[in-house]
mmCIF file of C-alpha atoms and ligand atoms in Angstrom:
data_model
loop_
_atom_site.group_PDB
_atom_site.id
_atom_site.type_symbol
_atom_site.label_atom_id
_atom_site.label_comp_id
_atom_site.label_asym_id
_atom_site.label_seq_id
_atom_site.Cartn_x
_atom_site.Cartn_y
_atom_site.Cartn_z
ATOM 1 C CA MET V 1 182.661 104.555 55.465
ATOM 2 C CA ASP V 2 182.483 108.310 55.786
ATOM 3 C CA LEU V 3 185.622 110.297 55.194
ATOM 4 C CA THR V 4 186.016 113.084 57.746
ATOM 5 C CA ILE V 5 187.995 116.186 56.904
ATOM 6 C CA SER V 6 189.679 118.556 59.322
ATOM 7 C CA ARG V 7 191.598 121.477 57.923
ATOM 8 C CA ALA V 8 194.986 122.799 59.034
ATOM 9 C CA THR V 9 194.732 126.226 60.644
ATOM 10 C CA THR V 10 198.223 127.323 59.646
ATOM 11 C CA LEU V 11 199.604 126.529 56.217
ATOM 12 C CA LYS V 12 203.235 125.964 55.257
ATOM 13 C CA ASP V 13 205.145 128.174 52.829
ATOM 14 C CA ARG V 14 205.063 126.603 49.410
ATOM 15 C CA PRO V 15 208.348 126.442 47.447
ATOM 16 C CA GLU V 16 209.052 127.859 44.004
ATOM 17 C CA ASP V 17 208.973 125.159 41.313
ATOM 18 C CA SER V 18 212.625 125.877 40.533
ATOM 19 C CA ASP V 19 213.638 124.973 44.111
ATOM 20 C CA LEU V 20 212.008 121.536 44.077
ATOM 21 C CA THR V 21 214.129 118.448 44.666
ATOM 22 C CA PHE V 22 212.751 114.977 45.448
ATOM 23 C CA GLY V 23 210.915 113.933 48.581
ATOM 24 C CA THR V 24 211.995 116.520 51.125
ATOM 25 C CA LEU V 25 208.859 118.648 51.506
ATOM 26 C CA PHE V 26 205.352 117.548 52.391
ATOM 27 C CA THR V 27 202.007 119.270 52.049
ATOM 28 C CA ASP V 28 199.659 120.577 54.768
ATOM 29 C CA HIS V 29 197.326 117.576 54.992
ATOM 30 C CA MET V 30 197.475 113.781 54.926
ATOM 31 C CA PHE V 31 195.054 110.873 54.725
ATOM 32 C CA ASN V 32 194.892 108.404 57.627
ATOM 33 C CA MET V 33 192.867 105.247 58.242
ATOM 34 C CA ASP V 34 193.206 102.526 60.891
ATOM 35 C CA TYR V 35 192.654 98.801 60.986
ATOM 36 C CA ASN V 36 191.776 96.452 63.798
ATOM 37 C CA PRO V 37 190.195 92.998 63.588
ATOM 38 C CA GLU V 38 186.917 94.190 65.206
ATOM 39 C CA LYS V 39 186.238 97.181 62.975
ATOM 40 C CA GLY V 40 188.291 96.325 59.881
ATOM 41 C CA TRP V 41 189.547 99.455 58.093
ATOM 42 C CA HIS V 42 187.882 102.373 59.846
ATOM 43 C CA ASN V 43 188.078 106.047 60.716
ATOM 44 C CA PRO V 44 189.213 107.340 57.316
ATOM 45 C CA ARG V 45 190.175 110.972 57.655
ATOM 46 C CA ILE V 46 191.972 113.827 56.009
ATOM 47 C CA GLU V 47 193.707 115.903 58.622
ATOM 48 C CA PRO V 48 196.669 118.210 59.121
ATOM 49 C CA TYR V 49 200.019 116.565 58.316
ATOM 50 C CA THR V 50 201.467 115.395 61.595
ATOM 51 C CA ASN V 51 203.736 112.871 63.324
ATOM 52 C CA ILE V 52 202.590 109.320 63.976
ATOM 53 C CA ASP V 53 202.582 108.616 67.671
ATOM 54 C CA MET V 54 203.917 105.126 68.337
ATOM 55 C CA ASP V 55 205.187 102.940 71.127
ATOM 56 C CA PRO V 56 208.875 101.975 70.705
ATOM 57 C CA SER V 57 207.734 98.342 70.488
ATOM 58 C CA THR V 58 205.497 99.029 67.456
ATOM 59 C CA MET V 59 205.933 96.055 65.130
ATOM 60 C CA VAL V 60 206.781 97.937 61.957
ATOM 61 C CA LEU V 61 209.895 99.312 63.657
ATOM 62 C CA HIS V 62 211.188 95.815 64.389
ATOM 63 C CA TYR V 63 210.141 93.511 61.585
ATOM 64 C CA GLY V 64 209.463 95.860 58.715
ATOM 65 C CA GLN V 65 205.880 94.812 58.012
ATOM 66 C CA ALA V 66 205.364 97.838 55.792
ATOM 67 C CA ILE V 67 204.236 98.369 52.211
ATOM 68 C CA PHE V 68 204.067 101.475 50.091
ATOM 69 C CA GLU V 69 203.264 102.864 46.657
ATOM 70 C CA GLY V 70 204.548 105.736 44.574
ATOM 71 C CA LEU V 71 202.483 107.616 42.009
ATOM 72 C CA LYS V 72 202.212 111.174 40.777
ATOM 73 C CA ALA V 73 199.695 113.932 40.114
ATOM 74 C CA TYR V 74 200.520 116.241 37.203
ATOM 75 C CA ARG V 75 199.315 119.718 36.305
ATOM 76 C CA THR V 76 198.249 120.172 32.691
ATOM 77 C CA ASP V 77 198.595 123.333 30.593
ATOM 78 C CA THR V 78 194.961 124.164 31.310
ATOM 79 C CA GLY V 79 195.593 124.033 35.069
ATOM 80 C CA ASP V 80 193.810 120.707 35.651
ATOM 81 C CA VAL V 81 195.352 118.085 37.904
ATOM 82 C CA GLN V 82 195.497 114.481 36.780
ATOM 83 C CA LEU V 83 196.768 111.118 37.974
ATOM 84 C CA PHE V 84 198.617 108.553 35.860
ATOM 85 C CA ARG V 85 197.196 105.001 36.144
ATOM 86 C CA PRO V 86 196.355 105.272 39.873
ATOM 87 C CA LYS V 87 194.115 102.184 39.821
ATOM 88 C CA GLU V 88 197.182 100.128 38.930
ATOM 89 C CA ASN V 89 198.982 101.469 41.992
ATOM 90 C CA PHE V 90 196.147 100.631 44.357
ATOM 91 C CA ALA V 91 195.782 97.166 42.808
ATOM 92 C CA ARG V 92 199.515 96.555 43.311
ATOM 93 C CA PHE V 93 199.232 97.946 46.853
ATOM 94 C CA ASN V 94 196.654 95.262 47.686
ATOM 95 C CA ARG V 95 198.885 92.602 46.109
ATOM 96 C CA SER V 96 201.708 93.827 48.348
ATOM 97 C CA ALA V 97 199.274 93.692 51.302
ATOM 98 C CA ARG V 98 198.416 90.038 50.607
ATOM 99 C CA THR V 99 202.088 89.076 50.353
ATOM 100 C CA MET V 100 202.975 90.853 53.590
ATOM 101 C CA CYS V 101 199.986 89.483 55.591
ATOM 102 C CA ILE V 102 198.358 92.917 55.737
ATOM 103 C CA PRO V 103 194.546 93.153 55.424
ATOM 104 C CA GLU V 104 193.326 94.336 52.025
ATOM 105 C CA PHE V 105 191.512 97.650 51.633
ATOM 106 C CA ASP V 106 188.820 98.945 49.272
ATOM 107 C CA GLU V 107 190.713 100.260 46.241
ATOM 108 C CA GLY V 108 187.873 102.468 44.982
ATOM 109 C CA PHE V 109 187.491 104.096 48.387
ATOM 110 C CA ALA V 110 191.244 104.739 48.651
ATOM 111 C CA LEU V 111 191.329 106.349 45.188
ATOM 112 C CA ASP V 112 188.367 108.594 46.057
ATOM 113 C CA ALA V 113 190.030 109.610 49.324
ATOM 114 C CA LEU V 114 193.264 110.378 47.447
ATOM 115 C CA LYS V 115 191.375 112.559 44.974
ATOM 116 C CA GLN V 116 189.766 114.480 47.826
ATOM 117 C CA LEU V 117 193.139 114.935 49.511
ATOM 118 C CA ILE V 118 194.653 116.265 46.276
ATOM 119 C CA GLU V 119 191.653 118.529 45.752
ATOM 120 C CA ILE V 120 192.401 120.104 49.159
ATOM 121 C CA GLU V 121 196.119 120.344 48.320
ATOM 122 C CA LYS V 122 195.651 121.449 44.692
ATOM 123 C CA GLU V 123 197.798 124.549 45.128
ATOM 124 C CA TRP V 124 200.717 122.259 46.018
ATOM 125 C CA VAL V 125 200.739 120.624 42.572
ATOM 126 C CA PRO V 126 203.631 122.389 40.840
ATOM 127 C CA LYS V 127 203.189 123.879 37.384
ATOM 128 C CA THR V 128 206.480 123.497 35.553
ATOM 129 C CA THR V 129 207.192 120.568 33.222
ATOM 130 C CA GLY V 130 209.424 118.115 35.059
ATOM 131 C CA THR V 131 207.731 118.789 38.385
ATOM 132 C CA SER V 132 204.790 116.926 39.908
ATOM 133 C CA LEU V 133 203.128 115.994 43.181
ATOM 134 C CA TYR V 134 204.581 112.674 44.359
ATOM 135 C CA ILE V 135 202.060 110.563 46.257
ATOM 136 C CA ARG V 136 203.168 108.048 48.856
ATOM 137 C CA PRO V 137 200.475 105.668 50.168
ATOM 138 C CA THR V 138 201.875 103.511 52.995
ATOM 139 C CA ILE V 139 200.590 100.824 55.378
ATOM 140 C CA ILE V 140 202.473 99.948 58.567
ATOM 141 C CA ALA V 141 202.040 97.334 61.307
ATOM 142 C CA MET V 142 200.984 99.052 64.538
ATOM 143 C CA ASP V 143 200.783 96.399 67.306
ATOM 144 C CA PRO V 144 203.004 97.237 70.288
ATOM 145 C CA PHE V 145 204.593 93.764 70.426
ATOM 146 C CA VAL V 146 208.037 92.304 69.809
ATOM 147 C CA GLY V 147 207.098 88.691 69.074
ATOM 148 C CA VAL V 148 207.307 87.678 65.420
ATOM 149 C CA ARG V 149 203.897 87.347 63.765
ATOM 150 C CA ALA V 150 201.676 89.482 61.553
ATOM 151 C CA SER V 151 200.351 92.521 63.381
ATOM 152 C CA HIS V 152 196.649 92.727 64.270
ATOM 153 C CA THR V 153 196.442 96.505 63.831
ATOM 154 C CA TYR V 154 197.611 98.794 61.007
ATOM 155 C CA ARG V 155 197.779 102.412 59.899
ATOM 156 C CA PHE V 156 197.164 103.359 56.263
ATOM 157 C CA PHE V 157 198.353 106.843 55.360
ATOM 158 C CA ILE V 158 198.946 108.932 52.269
ATOM 159 C CA ILE V 159 201.368 111.834 52.197
ATOM 160 C CA LEU V 160 202.077 114.202 49.297
ATOM 161 C CA SER V 161 205.331 115.811 48.242
ATOM 162 C CA PRO V 162 205.890 118.377 45.473
ATOM 163 C CA VAL V 163 208.927 117.138 43.531
ATOM 164 C CA GLY V 164 211.400 117.921 40.780
ATOM 165 C CA ALA V 165 213.809 115.426 39.196
ATOM 166 C CA TYR V 166 214.590 112.232 41.134
ATOM 167 C CA TYR V 167 218.193 111.858 39.975
ATOM 168 C CA LYS V 168 220.643 114.721 40.034
ATOM 169 C CA GLU V 169 221.491 113.669 36.444
ATOM 170 C CA GLY V 170 217.876 114.519 35.418
ATOM 171 C CA PHE V 171 217.128 112.950 32.020
ATOM 172 C CA ASN V 172 220.791 112.210 31.330
ATOM 173 C CA PRO V 173 222.579 108.868 31.134
ATOM 174 C CA VAL V 174 223.618 107.316 34.437
ATOM 175 C CA LYS V 175 226.528 104.997 35.133
ATOM 176 C CA ILE V 176 225.608 101.622 36.577
ATOM 177 C CA TRP V 177 227.565 98.963 38.411
ATOM 178 C CA VAL V 178 226.880 95.231 38.238
ATOM 179 C CA THR V 179 227.396 93.359 41.479
ATOM 180 C CA LYS V 180 227.693 89.639 42.124
ATOM 181 C CA GLU V 181 228.361 90.249 45.779
ATOM 182 C CA HIS V 182 224.801 91.311 46.658
ATOM 183 C CA VAL V 183 221.310 90.417 45.487
ATOM 184 C CA ARG V 184 218.166 92.483 45.874
ATOM 185 C CA ALA V 185 215.607 89.686 46.000
ATOM 186 C CA VAL V 186 215.472 85.905 45.990
ATOM 187 C CA ARG V 187 213.277 83.199 44.481
ATOM 188 C CA GLY V 188 210.215 82.757 46.693
ATOM 189 C CA GLY V 189 210.913 86.072 48.450
ATOM 190 C CA VAL V 190 209.174 89.444 48.276
ATOM 191 C CA GLY V 191 211.004 91.167 45.413
ATOM 192 C CA HIS V 192 207.770 91.345 43.396
ATOM 193 C CA VAL V 193 206.023 93.609 45.923
ATOM 194 C CA LYS V 194 206.690 97.097 47.224
ATOM 195 C CA THR V 195 207.762 96.431 50.776
ATOM 196 C CA ALA V 196 210.211 98.465 52.834
ATOM 197 C CA GLY V 197 212.745 95.660 53.353
ATOM 198 C CA ASN V 198 213.517 95.372 49.631
ATOM 199 C CA TYR V 199 214.788 98.932 49.690
ATOM 200 C CA ALA V 200 216.739 98.433 52.935
ATOM 201 C CA ALA V 201 218.344 95.357 51.349
ATOM 202 C CA SER V 202 219.530 97.458 48.410
ATOM 203 C CA LEU V 203 221.365 100.103 50.420
ATOM 204 C CA LEU V 204 224.784 98.547 51.029
ATOM 205 C CA ALA V 205 225.302 97.640 47.368
ATOM 206 C CA GLY V 206 224.009 101.100 46.384
ATOM 207 C CA ASP V 207 226.564 102.644 48.720
ATOM 208 C CA LYS V 208 229.392 100.610 47.228
ATOM 209 C CA ALA V 209 228.317 101.591 43.715
ATOM 210 C CA GLN V 210 228.326 105.275 44.683
ATOM 211 C CA LYS V 211 231.776 104.992 46.263
ATOM 212 C CA ALA V 212 233.027 103.458 43.012
ATOM 213 C CA GLY V 213 231.617 106.450 41.091
ATOM 214 C CA TYR V 214 228.413 104.798 39.819
ATOM 215 C CA SER V 215 224.881 106.033 40.520
ATOM 216 C CA GLN V 216 222.975 102.723 40.450
ATOM 217 C CA VAL V 217 223.356 98.997 40.951
ATOM 218 C CA LEU V 218 222.383 96.617 38.171
ATOM 219 C CA TRP V 219 220.870 93.708 40.063
ATOM 220 C CA LEU V 220 221.354 90.121 38.935
ATOM 221 C CA ASP V 221 219.040 87.255 39.897
ATOM 222 C CA GLY V 222 219.436 85.733 43.347
ATOM 223 C CA VAL V 223 219.791 82.118 42.176
ATOM 224 C CA GLU V 224 222.483 82.042 39.482
ATOM 225 C CA GLN V 225 223.575 85.672 39.628
ATOM 226 C CA LYS V 226 223.541 85.573 35.880
ATOM 227 C CA TYR V 227 220.324 87.231 34.690
ATOM 228 C CA VAL V 228 219.567 90.941 34.881
ATOM 229 C CA GLU V 229 216.612 91.880 37.105
ATOM 230 C CA GLU V 230 216.377 95.585 37.974
ATOM 231 C CA VAL V 231 218.477 98.744 38.032
ATOM 232 C CA GLY V 232 218.525 100.662 41.327
ATOM 233 C CA SER V 233 214.828 100.795 42.244
ATOM 234 C CA MET V 234 213.681 100.698 38.603
ATOM 235 C CA ASN V 235 212.841 98.159 35.912
ATOM 236 C CA ILE V 236 215.312 97.863 33.063
ATOM 237 C CA PHE V 237 215.001 97.770 29.263
ATOM 238 C CA PHE V 238 217.466 96.944 26.484
ATOM 239 C CA VAL V 239 217.244 97.836 22.811
ATOM 240 C CA PHE V 240 218.879 95.081 20.751
ATOM 241 C CA ASN V 241 218.845 96.352 17.147
ATOM 242 C CA ASP V 242 215.110 97.131 16.650
ATOM 243 C CA GLU V 243 213.784 94.973 19.459
ATOM 244 C CA LEU V 244 212.853 96.143 22.944
ATOM 245 C CA VAL V 245 213.674 93.546 25.595
ATOM 246 C CA THR V 246 213.026 93.556 29.345
ATOM 247 C CA PRO V 247 213.416 90.859 31.999
ATOM 248 C CA GLU V 248 210.296 88.728 32.375
ATOM 249 C CA LEU V 249 208.437 89.070 35.692
ATOM 250 C CA SER V 250 210.130 86.151 37.362
ATOM 251 C CA GLY V 251 208.696 86.603 40.858
ATOM 252 C CA SER V 252 211.640 88.649 42.156
ATOM 253 C CA ILE V 253 211.040 91.696 39.924
ATOM 254 C CA LEU V 254 208.601 94.519 40.736
ATOM 255 C CA PRO V 255 205.852 94.784 38.089
ATOM 256 C CA GLY V 256 206.391 98.460 37.379
ATOM 257 C CA ILE V 257 203.526 100.550 36.049
ATOM 258 C CA THR V 258 205.939 102.568 33.929
ATOM 259 C CA ARG V 259 207.391 99.227 32.711
ATOM 260 C CA ASP V 260 203.916 98.117 31.678
ATOM 261 C CA SER V 261 203.238 101.486 30.018
ATOM 262 C CA VAL V 262 206.474 101.310 27.987
ATOM 263 C CA LEU V 263 205.579 97.805 26.775
ATOM 264 C CA ALA V 264 202.059 98.945 25.847
ATOM 265 C CA LEU V 265 203.281 102.039 23.968
ATOM 266 C CA ALA V 266 205.963 100.038 22.135
ATOM 267 C CA THR V 267 203.385 97.485 21.004
ATOM 268 C CA SER V 268 201.046 100.259 19.824
ATOM 269 C CA TRP V 269 203.927 101.773 17.811
ATOM 270 C CA GLY V 270 204.712 98.437 16.153
ATOM 271 C CA ILE V 271 207.998 97.895 17.996
ATOM 272 C CA LYS V 272 208.759 94.243 18.736
ATOM 273 C CA THR V 273 208.847 93.681 22.512
ATOM 274 C CA THR V 274 210.059 90.613 24.358
ATOM 275 C CA GLU V 275 209.919 89.761 28.052
ATOM 276 C CA ARG V 276 212.499 87.096 28.772
ATOM 277 C CA LYS V 277 215.615 86.236 30.730
ATOM 278 C CA ILE V 278 218.602 88.363 29.708
ATOM 279 C CA SER V 279 222.014 87.316 30.944
ATOM 280 C CA ILE V 280 224.656 89.877 31.760
ATOM 281 C CA ASP V 281 226.985 88.056 29.337
ATOM 282 C CA GLU V 282 224.444 88.536 26.537
ATOM 283 C CA ILE V 283 224.523 92.284 27.172
ATOM 284 C CA PHE V 284 228.296 92.494 27.009
ATOM 285 C CA ASP V 285 228.341 90.262 23.892
ATOM 286 C CA ALA V 286 225.664 92.428 22.252
ATOM 287 C CA HIS V 287 227.748 95.494 22.981
ATOM 288 C CA LYS V 288 230.765 93.815 21.381
ATOM 289 C CA ASN V 289 228.884 92.855 18.206
ATOM 290 C CA GLY V 290 227.135 96.219 17.946
ATOM 291 C CA SER V 291 223.552 95.036 18.489
ATOM 292 C CA LEU V 292 223.119 96.692 21.909
ATOM 293 C CA LYS V 293 221.761 100.110 20.985
ATOM 294 C CA GLU V 294 220.258 101.468 24.219
ATOM 295 C CA VAL V 295 219.676 100.674 27.893
ATOM 296 C CA PHE V 296 217.249 102.528 30.152
ATOM 297 C CA GLY V 297 215.510 102.205 33.495
ATOM 298 C CA THR V 298 211.834 102.958 34.110
ATOM 299 C CA GLY V 299 210.009 103.958 37.281
ATOM 300 C CA THR V 300 207.482 106.440 38.585
ATOM 301 C CA ALA V 301 210.063 108.709 40.160
ATOM 302 C CA ALA V 302 212.376 109.184 37.138
ATOM 303 C CA VAL V 303 209.944 107.960 34.395
ATOM 304 C CA VAL V 304 212.778 106.967 32.008
ATOM 305 C CA SER V 305 216.417 106.993 33.035
ATOM 306 C CA PRO V 306 218.932 106.313 30.248
ATOM 307 C CA VAL V 307 222.022 104.248 31.064
ATOM 308 C CA GLY V 308 225.313 105.464 29.603
ATOM 309 C CA VAL V 309 227.946 103.224 31.198
ATOM 310 C CA VAL V 310 227.848 99.690 32.642
ATOM 311 C CA LYS V 311 230.662 98.218 34.736
ATOM 312 C CA TYR V 312 230.857 94.464 35.305
ATOM 313 C CA GLY V 313 234.037 93.191 36.959
ATOM 314 C CA ASP V 314 236.886 94.812 35.055
ATOM 315 C CA ASP V 315 234.793 95.383 31.919
ATOM 316 C CA ILE V 316 233.283 98.810 31.331
ATOM 317 C CA ILE V 317 231.071 99.525 28.333
ATOM 318 C CA THR V 318 229.711 102.828 27.078
ATOM 319 C CA ILE V 319 226.315 102.678 25.418
ATOM 320 C CA GLY V 320 225.473 104.942 22.481
ATOM 321 C CA ASN V 321 228.536 107.163 23.147
ATOM 322 C CA GLY V 322 227.083 107.861 26.583
ATOM 323 C CA GLU V 323 224.295 109.943 25.026
ATOM 324 C CA VAL V 324 220.513 109.612 25.284
ATOM 325 C CA GLY V 325 219.317 107.337 22.472
ATOM 326 C CA PRO V 326 216.261 107.895 20.266
ATOM 327 C CA VAL V 327 214.203 105.081 21.801
ATOM 328 C CA SER V 328 214.716 106.300 25.397
ATOM 329 C CA ASN V 329 213.904 109.784 24.188
ATOM 330 C CA ARG V 330 210.724 108.672 22.449
ATOM 331 C CA PHE V 331 209.413 106.853 25.533
ATOM 332 C CA PHE V 332 210.314 109.716 27.851
ATOM 333 C CA SER V 333 208.547 112.274 25.635
ATOM 334 C CA ALA V 334 205.510 110.089 25.001
ATOM 335 C CA LEU V 335 205.022 109.217 28.663
ATOM 336 C CA THR V 336 205.532 112.735 29.956
ATOM 337 C CA ASP V 337 203.288 114.157 27.218
ATOM 338 C CA ILE V 338 200.542 111.777 28.374
ATOM 339 C CA GLN V 339 201.178 112.533 32.048
ATOM 340 C CA TYR V 340 201.020 116.315 31.511
ATOM 341 C CA GLY V 341 197.972 116.002 29.258
ATOM 342 C CA LYS V 342 199.749 117.213 26.120
ATOM 343 C CA THR V 343 198.663 114.151 24.114
ATOM 344 C CA GLU V 344 195.779 111.776 24.356
ATOM 345 C CA ALA V 345 196.375 108.826 26.657
ATOM 346 C CA PRO V 346 195.464 105.206 25.995
ATOM 347 C CA ALA V 347 192.020 104.446 27.466
ATOM 348 C CA GLY V 348 191.954 104.355 31.261
ATOM 349 C CA TRP V 349 195.442 105.742 31.884
ATOM 350 C CA ILE V 350 194.423 109.203 33.102
ATOM 351 C CA GLU V 351 192.170 110.061 36.055
ATOM 352 C CA LYS V 352 191.208 113.678 36.516
ATOM 353 C CA VAL V 353 191.156 114.985 40.079
HETATM 354 C C1 LIG P 401 210.487 104.618 41.447
HETATM 355 O O1 LIG P 401 209.468 105.279 41.391
HETATM 356 O O2 LIG P 401 211.153 104.353 40.465
HETATM 357 C C2 LIG P 401 210.953 104.110 42.733
HETATM 358 O O3 LIG P 401 210.785 102.967 43.019
HETATM 359 C C3 LIG P 401 211.681 105.075 43.579
HETATM 360 C C4 LIG P 401 210.959 105.362 44.842
HETATM 361 C C5 LIG P 401 211.104 104.236 45.815
HETATM 362 C C6 LIG P 401 211.430 106.667 45.418
#
């Protein structure tokens, strides 16, 4: 497949790094590619950023057959631009495609196209530490049809957004709220892939948490509502004494790339890591007996997000005096140092653009 490139004739004003928030501004160009059963994935192109023209009956609007990814490009001190573990994102994207009955794509081709898109948009990659270019690959069902089945046609697109911190708290502890009233994902469902509906399903509980003064929901499993699964849209980690523990990938948890990176770094540093079921009662008991040292979320958007307060029913606990603990700090520094090219990365983690 040949990638065609058409350039925008007028360019947008680029923001100052200090004005960047998350996900509100998009660059001048995007990648597009279409699928139909006759041609497969075809017509890959980089073109000016523009609206997607669709019939009101387009399937994605009705049944949510949509998948996406989130990854970032970082600018190093020498001015280079680099991606953090992008192959993992495209591999997960194809796993999401299989789960959502979407045709798979060529991962190597998509990564090359992304690199070319970023090359064109290089000036949009911000320079200040804490900022980056957020990359959002997406595939949506395009058949104009309101019967329920998998679509026959699809659009694959990639858009780019220069970003600052994801949470208004920045790298500061957030307060989280445990709910038994709502679940994010169920056994046999689609919680393990990055599909739009998982995020839609999280909104009402997220809203209730915010109204109660908390920034995130701590999700419990959908079967017994007993075991911790995720926090907001991130994976979650606990430090019990010297051990790092995270929920095992049960089928309803997203296999985060930052999650995997934290586990790999911890192992390389000689920290004991365990992936297992963790009940919410165990967490409150561990707080009571002093063994719960730290709690933090991990994700592409925030990297590491320390948790300061957890509310469960009428019980509220404060972790580490509500301050950022040394383990969260160490992971945040190590990951961001790798992402910004300040330290050497484990083999295969960094792709230069
Ligand atoms: C993440 O990167 O942690 C997320 O999942 C947030 C994203 C959906 C904006």
